[in-house]
CSV table of C-alpha atoms in Angstrom, one decimal:
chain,number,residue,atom,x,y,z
P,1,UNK,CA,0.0,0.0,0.0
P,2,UNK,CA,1.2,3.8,-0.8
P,3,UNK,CA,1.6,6.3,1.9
P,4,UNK,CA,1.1,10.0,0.9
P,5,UNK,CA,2.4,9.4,-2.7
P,6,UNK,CA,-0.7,10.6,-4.8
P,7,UNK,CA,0.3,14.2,-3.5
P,8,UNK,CA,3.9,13.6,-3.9
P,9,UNK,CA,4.9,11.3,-6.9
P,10,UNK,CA,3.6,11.2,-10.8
P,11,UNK,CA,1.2,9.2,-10.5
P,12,UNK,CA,2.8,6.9,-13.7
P,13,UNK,CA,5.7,5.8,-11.0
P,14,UNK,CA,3.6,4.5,-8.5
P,15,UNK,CA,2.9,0.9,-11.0
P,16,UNK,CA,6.4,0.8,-11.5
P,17,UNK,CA,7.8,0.7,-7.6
P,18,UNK,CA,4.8,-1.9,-6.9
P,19,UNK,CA,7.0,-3.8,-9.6
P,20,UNK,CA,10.0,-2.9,-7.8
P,21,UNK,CA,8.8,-4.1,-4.8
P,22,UNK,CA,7.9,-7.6,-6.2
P,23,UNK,CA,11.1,-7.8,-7.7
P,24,UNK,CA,12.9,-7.1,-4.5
P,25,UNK,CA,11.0,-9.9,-2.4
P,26,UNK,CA,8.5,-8.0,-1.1
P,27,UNK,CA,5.0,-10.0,-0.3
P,28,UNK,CA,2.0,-8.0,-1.7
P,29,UNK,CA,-0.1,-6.3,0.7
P,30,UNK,CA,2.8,-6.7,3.0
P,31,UNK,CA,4.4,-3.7,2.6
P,32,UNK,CA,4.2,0.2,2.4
P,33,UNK,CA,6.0,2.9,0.3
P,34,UNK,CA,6.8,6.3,2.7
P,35,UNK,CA,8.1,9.3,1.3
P,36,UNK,CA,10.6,12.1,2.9
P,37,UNK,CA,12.3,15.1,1.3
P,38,UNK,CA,15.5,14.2,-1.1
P,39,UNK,CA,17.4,17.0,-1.3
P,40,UNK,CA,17.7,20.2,1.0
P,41,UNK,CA,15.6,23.3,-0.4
P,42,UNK,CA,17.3,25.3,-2.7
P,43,UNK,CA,19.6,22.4,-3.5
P,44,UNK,CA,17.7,21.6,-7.3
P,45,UNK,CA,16.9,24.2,-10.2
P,46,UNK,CA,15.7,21.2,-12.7
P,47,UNK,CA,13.9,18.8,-10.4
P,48,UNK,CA,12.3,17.2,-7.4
P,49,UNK,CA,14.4,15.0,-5.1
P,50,UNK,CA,12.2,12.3,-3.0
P,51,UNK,CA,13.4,9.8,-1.2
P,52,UNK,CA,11.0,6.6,-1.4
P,53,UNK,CA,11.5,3.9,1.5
P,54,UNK,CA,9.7,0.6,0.6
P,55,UNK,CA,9.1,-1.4,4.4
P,56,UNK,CA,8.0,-4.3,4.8
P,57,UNK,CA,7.6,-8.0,4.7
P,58,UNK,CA,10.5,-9.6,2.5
P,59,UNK,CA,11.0,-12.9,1.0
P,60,UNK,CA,14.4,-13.7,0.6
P,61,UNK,CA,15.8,-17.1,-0.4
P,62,UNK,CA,12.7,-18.7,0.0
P,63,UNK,CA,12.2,-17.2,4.1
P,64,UNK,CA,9.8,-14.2,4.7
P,65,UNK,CA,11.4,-11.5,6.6
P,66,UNK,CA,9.5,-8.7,8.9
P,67,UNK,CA,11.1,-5.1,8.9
P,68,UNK,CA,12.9,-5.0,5.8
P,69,UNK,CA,13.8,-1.5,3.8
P,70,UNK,CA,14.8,-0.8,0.5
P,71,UNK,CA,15.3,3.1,-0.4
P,72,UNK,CA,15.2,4.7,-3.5
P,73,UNK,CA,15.9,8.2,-4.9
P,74,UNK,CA,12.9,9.5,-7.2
P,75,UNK,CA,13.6,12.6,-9.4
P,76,UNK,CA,11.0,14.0,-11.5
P,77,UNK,CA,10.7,17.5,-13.0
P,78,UNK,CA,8.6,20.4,-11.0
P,79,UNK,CA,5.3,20.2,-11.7
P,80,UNK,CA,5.5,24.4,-12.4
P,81,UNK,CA,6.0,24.9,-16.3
P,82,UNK,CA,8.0,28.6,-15.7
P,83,UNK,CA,10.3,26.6,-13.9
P,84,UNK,CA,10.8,24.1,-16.2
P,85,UNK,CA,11.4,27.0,-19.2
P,86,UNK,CA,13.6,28.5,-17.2
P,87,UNK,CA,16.5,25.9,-16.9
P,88,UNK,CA,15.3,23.6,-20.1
P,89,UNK,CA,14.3,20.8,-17.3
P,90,UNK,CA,12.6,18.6,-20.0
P,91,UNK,CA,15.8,18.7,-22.1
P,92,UNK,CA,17.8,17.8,-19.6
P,93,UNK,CA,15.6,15.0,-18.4
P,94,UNK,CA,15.6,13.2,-21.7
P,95,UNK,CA,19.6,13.6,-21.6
P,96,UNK,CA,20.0,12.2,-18.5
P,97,UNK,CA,18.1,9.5,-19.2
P,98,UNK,CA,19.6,8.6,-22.0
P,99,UNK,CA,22.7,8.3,-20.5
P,100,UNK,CA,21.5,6.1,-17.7
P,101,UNK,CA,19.9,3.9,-20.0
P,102,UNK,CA,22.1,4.0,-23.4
P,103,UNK,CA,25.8,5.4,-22.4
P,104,UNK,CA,26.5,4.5,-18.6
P,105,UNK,CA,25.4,1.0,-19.8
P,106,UNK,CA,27.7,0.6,-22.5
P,107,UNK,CA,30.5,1.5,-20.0
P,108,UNK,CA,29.9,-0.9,-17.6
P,109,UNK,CA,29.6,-3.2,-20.5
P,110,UNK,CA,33.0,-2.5,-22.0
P,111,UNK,CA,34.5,-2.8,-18.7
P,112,UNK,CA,33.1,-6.7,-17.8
P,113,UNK,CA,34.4,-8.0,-21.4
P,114,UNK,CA,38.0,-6.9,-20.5
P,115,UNK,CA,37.4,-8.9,-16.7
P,116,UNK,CA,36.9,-6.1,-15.0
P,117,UNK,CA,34.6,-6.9,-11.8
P,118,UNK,CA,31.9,-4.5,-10.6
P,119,UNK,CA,33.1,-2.4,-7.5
P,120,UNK,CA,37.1,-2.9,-8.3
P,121,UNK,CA,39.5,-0.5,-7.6
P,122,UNK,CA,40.5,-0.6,-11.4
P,123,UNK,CA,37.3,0.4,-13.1
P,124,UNK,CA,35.0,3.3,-13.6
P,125,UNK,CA,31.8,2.4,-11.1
P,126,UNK,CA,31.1,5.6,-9.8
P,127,UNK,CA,27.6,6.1,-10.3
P,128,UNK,CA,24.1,5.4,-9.2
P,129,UNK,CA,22.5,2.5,-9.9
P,130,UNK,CA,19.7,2.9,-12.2
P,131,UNK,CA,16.6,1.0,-11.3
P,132,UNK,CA,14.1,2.8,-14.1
P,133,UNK,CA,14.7,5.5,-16.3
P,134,UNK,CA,11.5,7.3,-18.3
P,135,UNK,CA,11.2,9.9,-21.0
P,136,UNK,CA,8.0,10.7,-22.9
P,137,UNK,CA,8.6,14.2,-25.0
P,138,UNK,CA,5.0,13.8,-25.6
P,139,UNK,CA,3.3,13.7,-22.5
P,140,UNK,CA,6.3,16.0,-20.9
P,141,UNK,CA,7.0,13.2,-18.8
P,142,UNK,CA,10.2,11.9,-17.1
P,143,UNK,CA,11.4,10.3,-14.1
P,144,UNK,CA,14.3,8.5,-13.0
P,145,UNK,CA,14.7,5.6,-10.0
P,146,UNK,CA,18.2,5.2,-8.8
P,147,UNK,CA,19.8,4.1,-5.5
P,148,UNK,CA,19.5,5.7,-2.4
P,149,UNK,CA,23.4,6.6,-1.9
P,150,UNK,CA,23.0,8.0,1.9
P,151,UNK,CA,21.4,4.8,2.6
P,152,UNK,CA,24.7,3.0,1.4
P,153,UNK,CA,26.4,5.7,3.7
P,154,UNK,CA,27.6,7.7,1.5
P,155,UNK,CA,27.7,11.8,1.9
P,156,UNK,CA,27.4,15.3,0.1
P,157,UNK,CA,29.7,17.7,1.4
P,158,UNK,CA,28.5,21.2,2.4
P,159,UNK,CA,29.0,23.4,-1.0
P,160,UNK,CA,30.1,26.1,1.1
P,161,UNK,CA,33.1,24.7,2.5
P,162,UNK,CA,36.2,24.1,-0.5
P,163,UNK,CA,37.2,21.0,-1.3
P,164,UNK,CA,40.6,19.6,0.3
P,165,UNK,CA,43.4,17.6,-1.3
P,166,UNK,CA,42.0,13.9,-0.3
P,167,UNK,CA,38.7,14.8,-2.0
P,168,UNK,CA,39.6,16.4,-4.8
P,169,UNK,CA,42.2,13.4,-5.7
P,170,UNK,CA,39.8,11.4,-5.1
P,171,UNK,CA,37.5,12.8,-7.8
P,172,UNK,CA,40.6,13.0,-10.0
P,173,UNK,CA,40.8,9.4,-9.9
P,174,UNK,CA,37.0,8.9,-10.7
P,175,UNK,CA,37.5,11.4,-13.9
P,176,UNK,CA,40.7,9.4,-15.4
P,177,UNK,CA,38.8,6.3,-15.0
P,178,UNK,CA,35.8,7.7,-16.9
P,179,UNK,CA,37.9,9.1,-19.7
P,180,UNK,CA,39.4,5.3,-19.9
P,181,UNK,CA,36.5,3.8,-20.4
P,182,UNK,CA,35.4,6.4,-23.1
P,183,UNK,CA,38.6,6.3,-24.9
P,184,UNK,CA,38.2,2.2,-25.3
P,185,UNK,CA,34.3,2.5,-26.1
P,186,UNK,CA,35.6,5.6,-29.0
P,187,UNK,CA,38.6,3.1,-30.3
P,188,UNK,CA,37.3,-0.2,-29.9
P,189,UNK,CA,33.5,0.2,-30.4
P,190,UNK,CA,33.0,3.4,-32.5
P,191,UNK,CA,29.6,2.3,-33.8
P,192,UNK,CA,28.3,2.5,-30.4
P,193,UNK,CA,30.4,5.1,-29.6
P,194,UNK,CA,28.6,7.6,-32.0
P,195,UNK,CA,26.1,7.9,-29.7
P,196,UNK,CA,28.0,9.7,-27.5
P,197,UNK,CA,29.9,11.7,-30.2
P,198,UNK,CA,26.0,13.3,-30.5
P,199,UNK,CA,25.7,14.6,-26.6
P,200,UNK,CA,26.0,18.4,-27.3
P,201,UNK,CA,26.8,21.2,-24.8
P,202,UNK,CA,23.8,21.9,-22.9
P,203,UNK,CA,25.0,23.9,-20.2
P,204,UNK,CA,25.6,26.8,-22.6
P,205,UNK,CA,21.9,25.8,-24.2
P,206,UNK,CA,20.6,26.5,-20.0
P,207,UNK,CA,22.2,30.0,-19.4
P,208,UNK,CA,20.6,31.1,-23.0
P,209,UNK,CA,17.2,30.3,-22.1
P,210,UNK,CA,15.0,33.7,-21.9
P,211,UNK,CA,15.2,33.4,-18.2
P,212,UNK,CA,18.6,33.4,-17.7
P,213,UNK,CA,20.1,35.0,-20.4
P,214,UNK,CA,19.9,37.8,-18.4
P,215,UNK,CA,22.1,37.3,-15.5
P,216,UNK,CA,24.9,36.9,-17.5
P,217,UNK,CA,24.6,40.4,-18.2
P,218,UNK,CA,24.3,41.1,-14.6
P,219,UNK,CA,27.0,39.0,-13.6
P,220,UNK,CA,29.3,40.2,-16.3
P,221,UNK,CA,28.3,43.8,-14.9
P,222,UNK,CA,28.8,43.1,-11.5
P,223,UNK,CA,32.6,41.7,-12.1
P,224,UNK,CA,33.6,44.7,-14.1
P,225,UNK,CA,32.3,46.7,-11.4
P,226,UNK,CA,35.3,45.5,-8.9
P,227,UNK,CA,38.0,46.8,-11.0
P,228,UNK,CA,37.9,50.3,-10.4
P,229,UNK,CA,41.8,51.5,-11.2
P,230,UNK,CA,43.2,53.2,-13.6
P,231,UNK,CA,45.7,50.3,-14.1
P,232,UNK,CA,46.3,48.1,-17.3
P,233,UNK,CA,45.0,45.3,-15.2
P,234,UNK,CA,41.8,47.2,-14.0
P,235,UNK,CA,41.4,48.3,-17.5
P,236,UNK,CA,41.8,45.1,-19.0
P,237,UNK,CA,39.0,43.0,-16.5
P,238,UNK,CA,36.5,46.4,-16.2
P,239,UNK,CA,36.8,46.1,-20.7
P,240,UNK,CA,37.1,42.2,-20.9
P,241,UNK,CA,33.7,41.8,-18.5
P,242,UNK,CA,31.6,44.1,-20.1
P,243,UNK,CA,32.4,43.3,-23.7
P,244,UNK,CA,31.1,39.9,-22.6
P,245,UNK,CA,28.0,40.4,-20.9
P,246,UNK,CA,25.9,39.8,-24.5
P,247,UNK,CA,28.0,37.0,-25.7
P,248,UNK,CA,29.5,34.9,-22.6
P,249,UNK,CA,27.6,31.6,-22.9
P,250,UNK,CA,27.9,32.0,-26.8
P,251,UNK,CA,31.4,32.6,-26.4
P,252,UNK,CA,31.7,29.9,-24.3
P,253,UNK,CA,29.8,27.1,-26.4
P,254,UNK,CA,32.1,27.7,-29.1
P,255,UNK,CA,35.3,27.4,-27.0
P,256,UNK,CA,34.6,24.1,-25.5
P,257,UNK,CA,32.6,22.6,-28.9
P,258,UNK,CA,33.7,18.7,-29.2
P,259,UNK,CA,35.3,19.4,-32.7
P,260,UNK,CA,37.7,21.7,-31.3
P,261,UNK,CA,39.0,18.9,-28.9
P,262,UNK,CA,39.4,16.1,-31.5
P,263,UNK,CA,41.2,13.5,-31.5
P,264,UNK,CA,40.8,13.6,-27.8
P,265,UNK,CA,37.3,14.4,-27.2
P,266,UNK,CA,35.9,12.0,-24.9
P,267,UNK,CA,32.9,11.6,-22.8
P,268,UNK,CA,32.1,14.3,-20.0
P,269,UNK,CA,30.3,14.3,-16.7
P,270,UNK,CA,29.3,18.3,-17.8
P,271,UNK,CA,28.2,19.5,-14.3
P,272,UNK,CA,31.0,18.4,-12.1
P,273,UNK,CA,30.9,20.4,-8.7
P,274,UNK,CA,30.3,19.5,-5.4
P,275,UNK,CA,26.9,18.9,-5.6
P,276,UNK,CA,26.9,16.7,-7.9
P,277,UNK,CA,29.3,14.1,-5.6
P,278,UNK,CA,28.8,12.1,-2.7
P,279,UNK,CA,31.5,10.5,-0.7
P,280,UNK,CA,31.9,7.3,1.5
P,281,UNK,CA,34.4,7.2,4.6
P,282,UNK,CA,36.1,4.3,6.1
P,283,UNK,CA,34.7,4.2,9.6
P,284,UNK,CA,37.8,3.0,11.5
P,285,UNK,CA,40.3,5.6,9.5
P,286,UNK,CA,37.7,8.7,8.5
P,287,UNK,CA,39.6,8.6,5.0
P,288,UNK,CA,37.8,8.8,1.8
P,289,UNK,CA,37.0,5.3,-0.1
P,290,UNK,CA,34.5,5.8,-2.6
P,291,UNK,CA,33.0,8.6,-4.3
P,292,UNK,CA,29.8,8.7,-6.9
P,293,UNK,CA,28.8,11.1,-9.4
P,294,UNK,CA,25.5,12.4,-9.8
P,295,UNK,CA,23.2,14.2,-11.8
P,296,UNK,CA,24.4,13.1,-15.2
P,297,UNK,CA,21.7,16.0,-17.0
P,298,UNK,CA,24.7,17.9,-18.6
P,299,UNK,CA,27.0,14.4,-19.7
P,300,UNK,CA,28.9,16.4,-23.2
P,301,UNK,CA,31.5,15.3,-25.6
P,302,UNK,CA,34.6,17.1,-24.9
P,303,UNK,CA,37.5,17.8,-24.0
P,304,UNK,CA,38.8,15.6,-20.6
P,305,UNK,CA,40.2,18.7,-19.2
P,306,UNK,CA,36.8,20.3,-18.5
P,307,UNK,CA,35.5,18.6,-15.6
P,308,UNK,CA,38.6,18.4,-13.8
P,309,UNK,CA,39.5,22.2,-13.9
P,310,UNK,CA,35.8,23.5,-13.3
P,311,UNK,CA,35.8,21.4,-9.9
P,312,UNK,CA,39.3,22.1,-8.5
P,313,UNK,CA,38.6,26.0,-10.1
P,314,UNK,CA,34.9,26.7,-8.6
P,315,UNK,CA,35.1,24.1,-5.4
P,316,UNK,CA,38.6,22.9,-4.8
P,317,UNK,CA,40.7,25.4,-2.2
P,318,UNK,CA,42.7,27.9,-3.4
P,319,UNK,CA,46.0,26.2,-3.0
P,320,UNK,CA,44.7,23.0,-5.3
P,321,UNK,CA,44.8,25.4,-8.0
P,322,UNK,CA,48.5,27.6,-7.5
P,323,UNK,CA,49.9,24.7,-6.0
P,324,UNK,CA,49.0,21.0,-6.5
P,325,UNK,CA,47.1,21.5,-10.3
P,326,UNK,CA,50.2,19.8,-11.8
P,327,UNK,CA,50.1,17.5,-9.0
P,328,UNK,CA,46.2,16.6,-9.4
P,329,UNK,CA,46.4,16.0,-13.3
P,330,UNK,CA,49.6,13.5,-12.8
P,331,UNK,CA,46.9,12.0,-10.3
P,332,UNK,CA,43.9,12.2,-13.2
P,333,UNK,CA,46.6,10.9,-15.8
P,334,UNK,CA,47.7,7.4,-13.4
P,335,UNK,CA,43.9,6.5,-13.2
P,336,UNK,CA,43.2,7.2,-16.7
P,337,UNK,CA,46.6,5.3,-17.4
P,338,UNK,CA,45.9,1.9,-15.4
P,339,UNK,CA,42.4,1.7,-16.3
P,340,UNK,CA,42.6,2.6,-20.1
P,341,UNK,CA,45.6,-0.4,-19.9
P,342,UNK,CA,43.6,-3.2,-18.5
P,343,UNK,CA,40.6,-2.1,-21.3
P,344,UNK,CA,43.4,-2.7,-23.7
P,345,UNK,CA,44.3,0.4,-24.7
P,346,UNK,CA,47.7,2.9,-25.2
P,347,UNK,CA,47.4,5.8,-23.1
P,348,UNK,CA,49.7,7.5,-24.6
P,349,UNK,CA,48.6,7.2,-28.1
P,350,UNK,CA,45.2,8.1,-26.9
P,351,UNK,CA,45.8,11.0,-24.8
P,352,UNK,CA,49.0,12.0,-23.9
P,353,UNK,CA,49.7,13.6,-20.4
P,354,UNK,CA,51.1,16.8,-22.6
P,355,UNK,CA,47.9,17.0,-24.6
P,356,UNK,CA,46.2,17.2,-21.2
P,357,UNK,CA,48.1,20.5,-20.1
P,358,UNK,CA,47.4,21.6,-23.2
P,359,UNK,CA,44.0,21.6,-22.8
P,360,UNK,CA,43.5,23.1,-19.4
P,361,UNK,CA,44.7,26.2,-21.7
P,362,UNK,CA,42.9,25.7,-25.1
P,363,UNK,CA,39.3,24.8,-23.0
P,364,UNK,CA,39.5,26.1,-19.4
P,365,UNK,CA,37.9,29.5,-20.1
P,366,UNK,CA,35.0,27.6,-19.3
P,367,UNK,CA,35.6,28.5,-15.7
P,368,UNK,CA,35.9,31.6,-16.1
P,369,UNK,CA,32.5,31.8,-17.6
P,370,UNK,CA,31.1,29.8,-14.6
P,371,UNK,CA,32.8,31.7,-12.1
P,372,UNK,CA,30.5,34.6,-13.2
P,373,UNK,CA,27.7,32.8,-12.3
P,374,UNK,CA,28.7,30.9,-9.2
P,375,UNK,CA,30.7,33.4,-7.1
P,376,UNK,CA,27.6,35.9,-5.9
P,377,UNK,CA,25.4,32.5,-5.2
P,378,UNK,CA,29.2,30.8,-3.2
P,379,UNK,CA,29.5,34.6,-1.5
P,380,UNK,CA,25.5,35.0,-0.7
P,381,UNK,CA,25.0,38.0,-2.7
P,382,UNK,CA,21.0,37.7,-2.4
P,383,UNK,CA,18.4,38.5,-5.4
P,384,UNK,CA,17.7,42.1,-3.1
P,385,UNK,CA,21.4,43.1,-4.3
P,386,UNK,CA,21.1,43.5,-7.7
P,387,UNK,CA,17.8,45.7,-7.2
P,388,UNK,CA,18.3,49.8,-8.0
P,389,UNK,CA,18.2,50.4,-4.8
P,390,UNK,CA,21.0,51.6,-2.3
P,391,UNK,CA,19.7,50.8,1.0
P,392,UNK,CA,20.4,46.7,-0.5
P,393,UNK,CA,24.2,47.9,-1.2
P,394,UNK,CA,24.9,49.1,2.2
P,395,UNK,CA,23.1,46.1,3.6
P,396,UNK,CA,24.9,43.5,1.6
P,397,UNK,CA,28.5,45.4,1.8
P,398,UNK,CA,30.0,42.7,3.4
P,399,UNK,CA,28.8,40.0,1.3
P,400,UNK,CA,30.4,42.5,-1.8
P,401,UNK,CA,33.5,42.5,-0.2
P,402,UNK,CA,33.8,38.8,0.2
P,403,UNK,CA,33.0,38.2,-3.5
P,404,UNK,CA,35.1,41.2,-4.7
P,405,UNK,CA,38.3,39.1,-2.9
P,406,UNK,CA,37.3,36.1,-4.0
P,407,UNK,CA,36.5,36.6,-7.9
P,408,UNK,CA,39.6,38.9,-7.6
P,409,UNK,CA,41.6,36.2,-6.7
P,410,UNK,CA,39.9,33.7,-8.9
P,411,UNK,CA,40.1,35.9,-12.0
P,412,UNK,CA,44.0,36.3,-11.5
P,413,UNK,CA,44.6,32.6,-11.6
P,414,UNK,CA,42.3,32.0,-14.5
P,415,UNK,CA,45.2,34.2,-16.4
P,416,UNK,CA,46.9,30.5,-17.7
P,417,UNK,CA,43.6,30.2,-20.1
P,418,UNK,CA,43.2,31.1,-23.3
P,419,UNK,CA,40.7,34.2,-23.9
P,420,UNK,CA,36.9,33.6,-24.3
């Protein structure tokens, strides 16, 4: 029986986690489905987060068992249709379940016919498990069933507080293992491969919506506003920021296009912050032993670089980026390496560790672009701020001063990239 999901879930999900259910042991009639909160508010722009607990009677190798749980994680677009224009949420639905029911797949795939074992250290099993994926343009309909991570024990960290060495690395290693698996699928399987060669940029596709579009221009505004010298370098930023305010996500699309990374495109996660990551510990030692990537709505063909250097740009700390960057892609580049080896492949015929660097340079603008966006939401600049109004500027001073030190600081260090 259901509990409180006719005013919570579609009601085109409720068939299919009675069939979950049954295919999990449980005894009909003998169980009942609860729903809590997934995500803290604020958390999504695309979608609902609910967290479904199946409890019950269980039949498990042929003995019934009282008290049993299995928890899943539903996502499902908001039911309000300006908030769906306003990020492209059915778009990135249908993207997201294609690549938890087409690409991810084919991964794993590729992985088991070369002997890899699910859950080894070697290969790429960093995502969700994927109970039931639906997309129907039509009826503007989409919802996706996966794995409850926190009830594995797994954790999100608090996007306020920047990622440290051991996490980052940690993520690194993830990223090289996922570029692996793409380069084998892209050399070995190219057929099936094309179907990831298709996955366009759709973060750029986002910011460009009506909605959006224009807080580019008030980002772009508000960074140009912090460089008040007379200086070349206050020049430069004040001239660079505003000349981009109409053309920063165009500008951007066309810097990190597919075709400009060939012949080392590969597949991307596209939305890599801390967010979109949970972490398991080792209980006896505290250290860090598995991580999982999430939200797959933005998955892109690309260059490898970008993930990597948006996380360790936007939510790695400061000294990740002047000091261990080098460090971090050697880490990105042993994964890759070891992994890409035991699918058969050469990694340094397929990507060598000098095409890397190059392309932090040739794609990382990227960040800057993104840094626009994200630094007044990471330094609380509230919606009240950008109002014509002073009485918000006094109020918010603080909150100004934070982000002018920050994006000062972050604009200086993405100097190494090539211009937008």
């Amino acid at each position: 029986m259901a509990s409180l999901l006719l005013d919570v879930l579609p009601k085109f999900a409720l068939a299919k986690l009675a069939q979950i259910a049954g295919e999990h042991g449980f005894l009909p009639d003998a169980y009942q489905i609860d729903c809590t909160p997934g995500s803290n508010d604020g958390d999504g722009y695309i979608a609902r987060i609910v967290r479904v607990t199946i409890r019950g009677q269980r039949c498990k190798d042929g003995v019934a068992k009282a008290d049993q749980e299995l928890s899943l994680i539903c996502k499902f677009p908001f039911d309000d249709h300006q908030q769906r224009e306003k990020f492209n949420s059915m778009l990135l639905f249908e993207r997201e379940v294609y690549v938890y029911r087409e690409v991810l797949p084919e991964l794993t795939k590729i992985q088991l016919d070369h002997g890899l074992k699910q859950g080894d250290d070697v290969g790429f099993w960093s995502f969700p498990h994927c109970y039931w994926g639906m997309f129907d343009k039509e009826q503007q309909e989409s919802i996706l069933i996966l794995e409850d991570l926190k009830a594995r024990g797994l954790e999100m960290k608090d996007k306020n507080v920047p990622s440290d060495y051991e996490h980052v690395e940690t993520l690194m290693i993830a990223l090289g293992k996922l570029n692996a698996c793409s380069f084998a699928l892209k050399e070995q399987r190219p057929d099936i491969f094309e179907k990831v060669k298709k996955l366009d940029d759709l973060l750029c596709t986002v910011m460009t919506t009506e909605q959006t579009k224009t807080l580019a221009r008030r980002n772009c505004e508000l960074a140009a506003s912090i460089y008040t010298g007379d200086n070349e370098t206050d020049k430069y930023w004040r001239d660079k920021f505003l000349s981009l305010k109409d053309s920063l996500w165009d500008k951007t699309r066309t810097r990190i296009a597919g075709q400009r990374a060939e012949p080392y495109a590969a597949l991307n996660h596209g939305d890599c912050w801390i967010n979109n990551v949970m972490y398991g510990y080792d209980q006896t030692t505290g250290k860090v032993k598995e991580i999982v990537m999430l939200d797959w709505q933005m998955a892109r063909y690309s260059s490898p670089a970008l993930d990597f250097t948006n996380f360790i740009y936007l939510c790695g700390q400061i000294s990740l980026r002047r000091e261990k960057f080098n460090d971090l892609i050697k880490t990105f580049y042993g994964a890759f390496s070891t992994t890409l080896e035991k699918l058969g492949g050469q990694p340094s015929r397929s990507l060598p560790l000098e095409t890397v660097l190059l392309h932090v340079q040739k794609f990382g603008a990227q960040v800057l672009a993104l840094g626009t966006f994200a630094m007044p939401i990471m330094t609380k600049l509230p919606e009240e701020f950008f109002e014509n109004d002073n009485r918000y500027k006094q109020e918010f001073k603080p909150q100004l001063t934070v982000y002018t030190n920050m994006m000062k600081d972050f604009i200086s260090d993405c100097g190494k990239f090539d211009e937008l």
